[in-house]
Tab-separated table of N, CA and C in Angstrom:
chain	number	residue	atom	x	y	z
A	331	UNK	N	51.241	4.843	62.833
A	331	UNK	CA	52.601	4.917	63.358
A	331	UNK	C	53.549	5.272	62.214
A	332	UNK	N	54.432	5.925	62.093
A	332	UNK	CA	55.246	6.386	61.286
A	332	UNK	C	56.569	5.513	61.577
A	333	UNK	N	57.437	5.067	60.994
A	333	UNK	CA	58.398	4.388	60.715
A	333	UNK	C	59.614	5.334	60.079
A	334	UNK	N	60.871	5.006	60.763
A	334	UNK	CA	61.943	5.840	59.853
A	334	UNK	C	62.991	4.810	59.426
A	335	UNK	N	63.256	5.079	58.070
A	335	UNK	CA	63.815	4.620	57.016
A	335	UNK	C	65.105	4.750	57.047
A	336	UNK	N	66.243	4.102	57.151
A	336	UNK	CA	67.993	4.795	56.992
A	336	UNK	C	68.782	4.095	55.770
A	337	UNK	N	68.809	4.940	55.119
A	337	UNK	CA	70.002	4.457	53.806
A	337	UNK	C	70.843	4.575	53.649
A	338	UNK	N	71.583	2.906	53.435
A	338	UNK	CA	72.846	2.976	53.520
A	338	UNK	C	73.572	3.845	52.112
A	339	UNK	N	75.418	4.395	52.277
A	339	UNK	CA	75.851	5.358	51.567
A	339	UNK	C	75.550	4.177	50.261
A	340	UNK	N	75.581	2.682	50.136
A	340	UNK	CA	75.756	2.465	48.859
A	340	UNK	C	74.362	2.999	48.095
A	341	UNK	N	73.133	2.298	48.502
A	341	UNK	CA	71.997	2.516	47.923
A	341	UNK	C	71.989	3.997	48.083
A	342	UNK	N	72.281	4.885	48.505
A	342	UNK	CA	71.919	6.143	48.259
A	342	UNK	C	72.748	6.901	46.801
A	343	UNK	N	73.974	6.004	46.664
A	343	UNK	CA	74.725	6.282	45.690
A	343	UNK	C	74.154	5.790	44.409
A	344	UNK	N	73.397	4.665	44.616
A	344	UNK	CA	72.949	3.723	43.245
A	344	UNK	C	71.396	4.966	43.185
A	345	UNK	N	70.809	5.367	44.073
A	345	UNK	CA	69.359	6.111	43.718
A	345	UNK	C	69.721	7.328	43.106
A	346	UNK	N	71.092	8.050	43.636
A	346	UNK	CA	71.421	9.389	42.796
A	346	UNK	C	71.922	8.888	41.224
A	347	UNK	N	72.672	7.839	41.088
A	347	UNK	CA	72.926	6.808	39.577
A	347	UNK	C	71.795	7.286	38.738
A	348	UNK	N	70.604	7.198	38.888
A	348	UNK	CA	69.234	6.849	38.185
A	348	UNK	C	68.412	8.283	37.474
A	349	UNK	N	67.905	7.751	36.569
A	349	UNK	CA	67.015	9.378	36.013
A	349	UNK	C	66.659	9.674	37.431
A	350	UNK	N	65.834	10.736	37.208
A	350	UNK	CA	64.944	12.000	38.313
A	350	UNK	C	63.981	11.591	38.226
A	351	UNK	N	63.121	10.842	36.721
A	351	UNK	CA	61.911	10.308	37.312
A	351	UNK	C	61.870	8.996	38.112
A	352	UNK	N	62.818	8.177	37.939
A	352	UNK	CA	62.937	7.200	39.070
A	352	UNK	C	63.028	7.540	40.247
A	353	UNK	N	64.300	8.822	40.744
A	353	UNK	CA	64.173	8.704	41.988
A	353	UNK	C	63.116	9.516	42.493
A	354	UNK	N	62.648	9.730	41.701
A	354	UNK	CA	60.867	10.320	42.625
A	354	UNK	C	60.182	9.172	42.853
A	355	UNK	N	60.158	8.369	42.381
A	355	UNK	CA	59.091	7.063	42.497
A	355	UNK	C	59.984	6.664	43.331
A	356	UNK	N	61.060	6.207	43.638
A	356	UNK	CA	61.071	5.795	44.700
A	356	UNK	C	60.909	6.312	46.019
A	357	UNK	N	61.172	7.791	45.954
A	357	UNK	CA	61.072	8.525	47.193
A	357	UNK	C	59.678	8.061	47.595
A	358	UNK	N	58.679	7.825	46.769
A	358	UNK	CA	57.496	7.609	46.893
A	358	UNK	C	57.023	6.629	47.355
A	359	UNK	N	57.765	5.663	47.099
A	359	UNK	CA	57.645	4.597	47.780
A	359	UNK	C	58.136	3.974	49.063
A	360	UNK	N	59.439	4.480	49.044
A	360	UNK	CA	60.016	4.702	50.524
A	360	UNK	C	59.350	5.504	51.799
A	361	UNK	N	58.506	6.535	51.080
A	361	UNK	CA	57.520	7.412	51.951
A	361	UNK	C	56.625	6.718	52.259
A	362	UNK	N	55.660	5.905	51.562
A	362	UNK	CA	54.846	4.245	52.008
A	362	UNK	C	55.533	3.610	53.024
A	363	UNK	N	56.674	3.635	52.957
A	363	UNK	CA	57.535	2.353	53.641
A	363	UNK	C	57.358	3.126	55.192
A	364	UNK	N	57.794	4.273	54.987
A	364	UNK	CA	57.721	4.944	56.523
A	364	UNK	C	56.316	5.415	56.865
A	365	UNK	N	55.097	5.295	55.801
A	365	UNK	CA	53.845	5.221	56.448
A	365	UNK	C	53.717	3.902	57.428
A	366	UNK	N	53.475	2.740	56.224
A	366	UNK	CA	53.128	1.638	56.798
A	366	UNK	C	53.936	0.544	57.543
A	367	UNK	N	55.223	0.420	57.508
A	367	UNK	CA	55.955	-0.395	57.441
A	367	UNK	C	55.763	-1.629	57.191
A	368	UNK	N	56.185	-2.761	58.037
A	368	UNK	CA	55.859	-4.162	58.039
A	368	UNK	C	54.599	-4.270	57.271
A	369	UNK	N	53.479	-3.378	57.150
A	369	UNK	CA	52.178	-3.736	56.946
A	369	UNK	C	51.879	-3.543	55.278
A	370	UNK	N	53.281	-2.934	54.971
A	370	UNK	CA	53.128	-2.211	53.281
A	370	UNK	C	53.282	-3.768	52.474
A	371	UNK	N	51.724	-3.443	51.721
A	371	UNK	CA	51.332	-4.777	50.910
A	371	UNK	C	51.854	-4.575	49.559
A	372	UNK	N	52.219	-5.677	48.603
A	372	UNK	CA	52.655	-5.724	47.694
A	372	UNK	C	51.588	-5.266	46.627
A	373	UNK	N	52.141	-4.534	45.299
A	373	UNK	CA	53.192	-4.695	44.833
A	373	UNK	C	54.537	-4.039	45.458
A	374	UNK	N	54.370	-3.226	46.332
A	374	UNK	CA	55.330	-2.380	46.793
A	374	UNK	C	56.327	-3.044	47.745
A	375	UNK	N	56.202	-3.937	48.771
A	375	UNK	CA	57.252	-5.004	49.403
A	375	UNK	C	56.976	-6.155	49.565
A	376	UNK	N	57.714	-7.087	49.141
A	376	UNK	CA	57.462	-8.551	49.053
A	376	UNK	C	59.016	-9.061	50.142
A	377	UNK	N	58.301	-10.014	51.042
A	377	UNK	CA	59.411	-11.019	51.838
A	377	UNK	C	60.086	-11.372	51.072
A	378	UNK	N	61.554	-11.689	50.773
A	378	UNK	CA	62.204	-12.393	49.915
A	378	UNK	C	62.471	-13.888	50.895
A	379	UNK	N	61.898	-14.655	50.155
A	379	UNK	CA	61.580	-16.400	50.444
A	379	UNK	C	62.689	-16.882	51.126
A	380	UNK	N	63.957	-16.680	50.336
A	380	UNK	CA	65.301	-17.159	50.611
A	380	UNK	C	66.046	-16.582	51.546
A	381	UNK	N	65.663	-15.627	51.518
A	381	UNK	CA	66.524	-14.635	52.998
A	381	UNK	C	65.803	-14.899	54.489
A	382	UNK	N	66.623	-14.862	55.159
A	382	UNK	CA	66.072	-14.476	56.657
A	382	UNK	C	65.794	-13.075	56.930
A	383	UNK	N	64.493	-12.787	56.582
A	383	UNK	CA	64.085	-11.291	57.370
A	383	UNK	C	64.288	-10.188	56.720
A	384	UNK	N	64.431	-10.603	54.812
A	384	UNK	CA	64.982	-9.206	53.914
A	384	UNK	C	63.511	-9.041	53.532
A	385	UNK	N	63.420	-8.393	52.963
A	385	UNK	CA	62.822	-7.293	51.735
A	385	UNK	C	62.450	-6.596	51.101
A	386	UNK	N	62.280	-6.880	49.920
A	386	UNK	CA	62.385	-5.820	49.433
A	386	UNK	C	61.354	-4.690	48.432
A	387	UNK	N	62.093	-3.589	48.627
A	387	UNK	CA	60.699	-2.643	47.922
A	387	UNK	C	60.549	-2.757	46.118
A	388	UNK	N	59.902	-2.745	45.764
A	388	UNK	CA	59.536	-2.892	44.187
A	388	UNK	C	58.920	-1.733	43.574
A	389	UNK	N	59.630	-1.148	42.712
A	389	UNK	CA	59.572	0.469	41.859
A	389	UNK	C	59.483	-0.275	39.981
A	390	UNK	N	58.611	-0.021	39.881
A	390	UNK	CA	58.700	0.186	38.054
A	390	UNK	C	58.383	1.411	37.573
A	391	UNK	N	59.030	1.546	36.469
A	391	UNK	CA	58.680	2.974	35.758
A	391	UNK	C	59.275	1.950	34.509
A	392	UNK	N	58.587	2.560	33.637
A	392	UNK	CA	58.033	2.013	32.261
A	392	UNK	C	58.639	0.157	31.494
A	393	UNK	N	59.464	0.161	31.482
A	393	UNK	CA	60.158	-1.351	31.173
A	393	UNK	C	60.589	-1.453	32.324
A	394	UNK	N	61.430	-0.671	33.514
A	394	UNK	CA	62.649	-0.777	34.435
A	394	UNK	C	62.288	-1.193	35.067
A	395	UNK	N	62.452	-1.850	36.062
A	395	UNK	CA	61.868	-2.475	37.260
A	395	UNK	C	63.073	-2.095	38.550
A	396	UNK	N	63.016	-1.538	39.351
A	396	UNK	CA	64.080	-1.029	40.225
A	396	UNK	C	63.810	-2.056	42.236
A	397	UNK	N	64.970	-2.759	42.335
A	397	UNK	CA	64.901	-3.443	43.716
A	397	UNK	C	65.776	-2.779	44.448
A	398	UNK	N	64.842	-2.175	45.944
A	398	UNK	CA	65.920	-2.218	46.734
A	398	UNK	C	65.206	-3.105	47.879
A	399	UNK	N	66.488	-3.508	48.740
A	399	UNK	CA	66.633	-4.782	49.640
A	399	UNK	C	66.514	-3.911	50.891
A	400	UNK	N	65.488	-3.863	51.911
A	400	UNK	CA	65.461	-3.897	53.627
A	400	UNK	C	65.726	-4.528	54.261
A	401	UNK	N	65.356	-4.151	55.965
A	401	UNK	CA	65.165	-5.443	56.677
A	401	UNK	C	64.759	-4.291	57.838
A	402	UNK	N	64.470	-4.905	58.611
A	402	UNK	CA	63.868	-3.986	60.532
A	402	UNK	C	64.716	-4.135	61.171
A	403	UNK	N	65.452	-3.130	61.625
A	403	UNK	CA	66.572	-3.279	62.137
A	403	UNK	C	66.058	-2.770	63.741
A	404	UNK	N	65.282	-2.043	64.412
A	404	UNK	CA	65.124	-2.139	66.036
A	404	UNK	C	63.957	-1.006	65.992
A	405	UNK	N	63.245	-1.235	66.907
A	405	UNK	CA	61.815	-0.215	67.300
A	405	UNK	C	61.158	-0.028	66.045
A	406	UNK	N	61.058	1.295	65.308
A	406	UNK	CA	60.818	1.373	64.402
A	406	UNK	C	61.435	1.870	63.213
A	407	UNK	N	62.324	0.983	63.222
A	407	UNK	CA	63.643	2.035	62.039
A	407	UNK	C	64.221	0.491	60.771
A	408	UNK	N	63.910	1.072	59.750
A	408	UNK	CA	64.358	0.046	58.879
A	408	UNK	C	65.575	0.493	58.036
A	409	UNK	N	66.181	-0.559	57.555
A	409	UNK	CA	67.266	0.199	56.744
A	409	UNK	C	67.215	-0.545	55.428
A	410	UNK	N	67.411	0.383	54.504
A	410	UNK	CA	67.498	0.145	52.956
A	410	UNK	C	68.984	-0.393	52.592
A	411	UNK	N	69.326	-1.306	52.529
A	411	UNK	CA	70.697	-1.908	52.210
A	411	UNK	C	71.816	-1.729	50.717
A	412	UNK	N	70.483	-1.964	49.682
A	412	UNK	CA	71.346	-1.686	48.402
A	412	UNK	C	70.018	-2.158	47.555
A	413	UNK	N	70.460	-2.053	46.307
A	413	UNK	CA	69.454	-1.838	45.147
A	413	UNK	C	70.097	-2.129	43.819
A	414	UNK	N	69.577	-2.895	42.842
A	414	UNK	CA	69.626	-2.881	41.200
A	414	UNK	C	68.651	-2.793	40.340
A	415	UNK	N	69.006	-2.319	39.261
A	415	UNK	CA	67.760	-2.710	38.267
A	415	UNK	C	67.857	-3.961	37.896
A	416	UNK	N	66.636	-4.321	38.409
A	416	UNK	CA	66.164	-6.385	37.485
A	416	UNK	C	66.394	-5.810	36.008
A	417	UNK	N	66.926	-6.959	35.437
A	417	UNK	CA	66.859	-7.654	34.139
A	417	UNK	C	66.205	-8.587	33.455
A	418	UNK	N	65.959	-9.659	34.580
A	418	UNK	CA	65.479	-10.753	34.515
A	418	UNK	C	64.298	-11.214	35.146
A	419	UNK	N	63.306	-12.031	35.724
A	419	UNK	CA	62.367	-12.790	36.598
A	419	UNK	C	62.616	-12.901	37.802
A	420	UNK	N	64.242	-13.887	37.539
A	420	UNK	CA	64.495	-13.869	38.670
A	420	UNK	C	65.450	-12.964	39.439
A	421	UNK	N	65.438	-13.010	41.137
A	421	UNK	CA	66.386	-12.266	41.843
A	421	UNK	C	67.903	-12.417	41.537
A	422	UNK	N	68.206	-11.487	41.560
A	422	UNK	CA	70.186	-11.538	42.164
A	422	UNK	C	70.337	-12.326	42.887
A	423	UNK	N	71.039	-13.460	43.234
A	423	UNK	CA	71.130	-14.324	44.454
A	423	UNK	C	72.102	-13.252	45.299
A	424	UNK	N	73.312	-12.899	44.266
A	424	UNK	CA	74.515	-11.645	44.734
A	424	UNK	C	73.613	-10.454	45.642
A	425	UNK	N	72.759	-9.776	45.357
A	425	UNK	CA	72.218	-9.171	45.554
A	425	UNK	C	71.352	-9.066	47.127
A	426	UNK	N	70.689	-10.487	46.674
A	426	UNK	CA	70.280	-10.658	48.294
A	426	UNK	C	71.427	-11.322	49.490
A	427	UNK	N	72.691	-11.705	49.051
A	427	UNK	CA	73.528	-12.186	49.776
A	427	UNK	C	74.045	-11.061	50.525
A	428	UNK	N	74.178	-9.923	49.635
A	428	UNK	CA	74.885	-8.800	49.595
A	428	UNK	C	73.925	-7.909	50.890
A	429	UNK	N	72.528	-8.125	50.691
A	429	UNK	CA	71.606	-7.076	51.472
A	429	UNK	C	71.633	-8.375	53.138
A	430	UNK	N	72.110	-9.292	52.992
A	430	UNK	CA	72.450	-10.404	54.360
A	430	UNK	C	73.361	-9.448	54.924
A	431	UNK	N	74.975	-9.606	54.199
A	431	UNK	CA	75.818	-9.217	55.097
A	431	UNK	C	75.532	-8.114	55.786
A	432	UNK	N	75.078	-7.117	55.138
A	432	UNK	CA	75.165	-5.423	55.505
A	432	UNK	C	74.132	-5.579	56.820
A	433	UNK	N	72.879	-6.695	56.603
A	433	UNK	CA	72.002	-6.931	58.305
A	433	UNK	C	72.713	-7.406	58.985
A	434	UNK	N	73.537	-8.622	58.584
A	434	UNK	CA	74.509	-8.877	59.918
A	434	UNK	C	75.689	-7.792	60.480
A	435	UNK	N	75.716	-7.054	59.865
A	435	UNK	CA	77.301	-5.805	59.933
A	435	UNK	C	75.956	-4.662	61.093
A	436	UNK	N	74.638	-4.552	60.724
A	436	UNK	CA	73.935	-3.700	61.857
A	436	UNK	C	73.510	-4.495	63.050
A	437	UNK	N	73.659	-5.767	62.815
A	437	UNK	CA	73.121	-6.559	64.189
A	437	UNK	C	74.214	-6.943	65.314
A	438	UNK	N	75.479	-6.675	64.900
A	438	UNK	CA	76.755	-7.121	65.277
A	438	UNK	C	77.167	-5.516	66.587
């Protein structure tokens, strides 16, 4: 089953931000996302614990580690909410609060 992907204008603004070899890896990975969906095993999407119903895809290229935040928004269509480069271990709390509102602003 093929799955389609919709990105919001911010994350599309933060993926044009980034070298060219990043945003190939992610295209690449987002292309997984609309192979497999729900079923795409990590390292590539992990549930985020703390959220209701986010998460998110996982891109590294060499030190960088690049997050962007999903969720399933109806049939088969997911939407990519927003994205940073990790720094740290742990998550953005901002970050995943941030990829909440924008699901409640499509569920509304």
């Amino acid at each position: 089953m093929n799955f389609q992907v919709e990105l919001t204008s911010e994350v599309s603004d933060f993926i044009l931000s980034l070298p060219v070899k990043f945003q190939a890896k992610i295209q690449r990975t987002i292309n997984l996302l609309c192979e497999f969906g729900y079923s795409l095993p990590e390292p590539h999407s992990k549930k985020i614990k703390s959220a209701h119903k986010i998460y998110e895809l996982r891109i590294k290229l060499g030190s960088d580690i690049c997050r962007l935040f999903y969720f399933h928004w109806k049939g088969t269509i997911y939407v990519i909410t927003s994205g940073y480069i990790k720094k740290t271990d742990k998550l953005d709390k901002r970050e995943i609060e941030k990829a909440e509102k924008i699901k409640l602003l499509f569920e509304d």
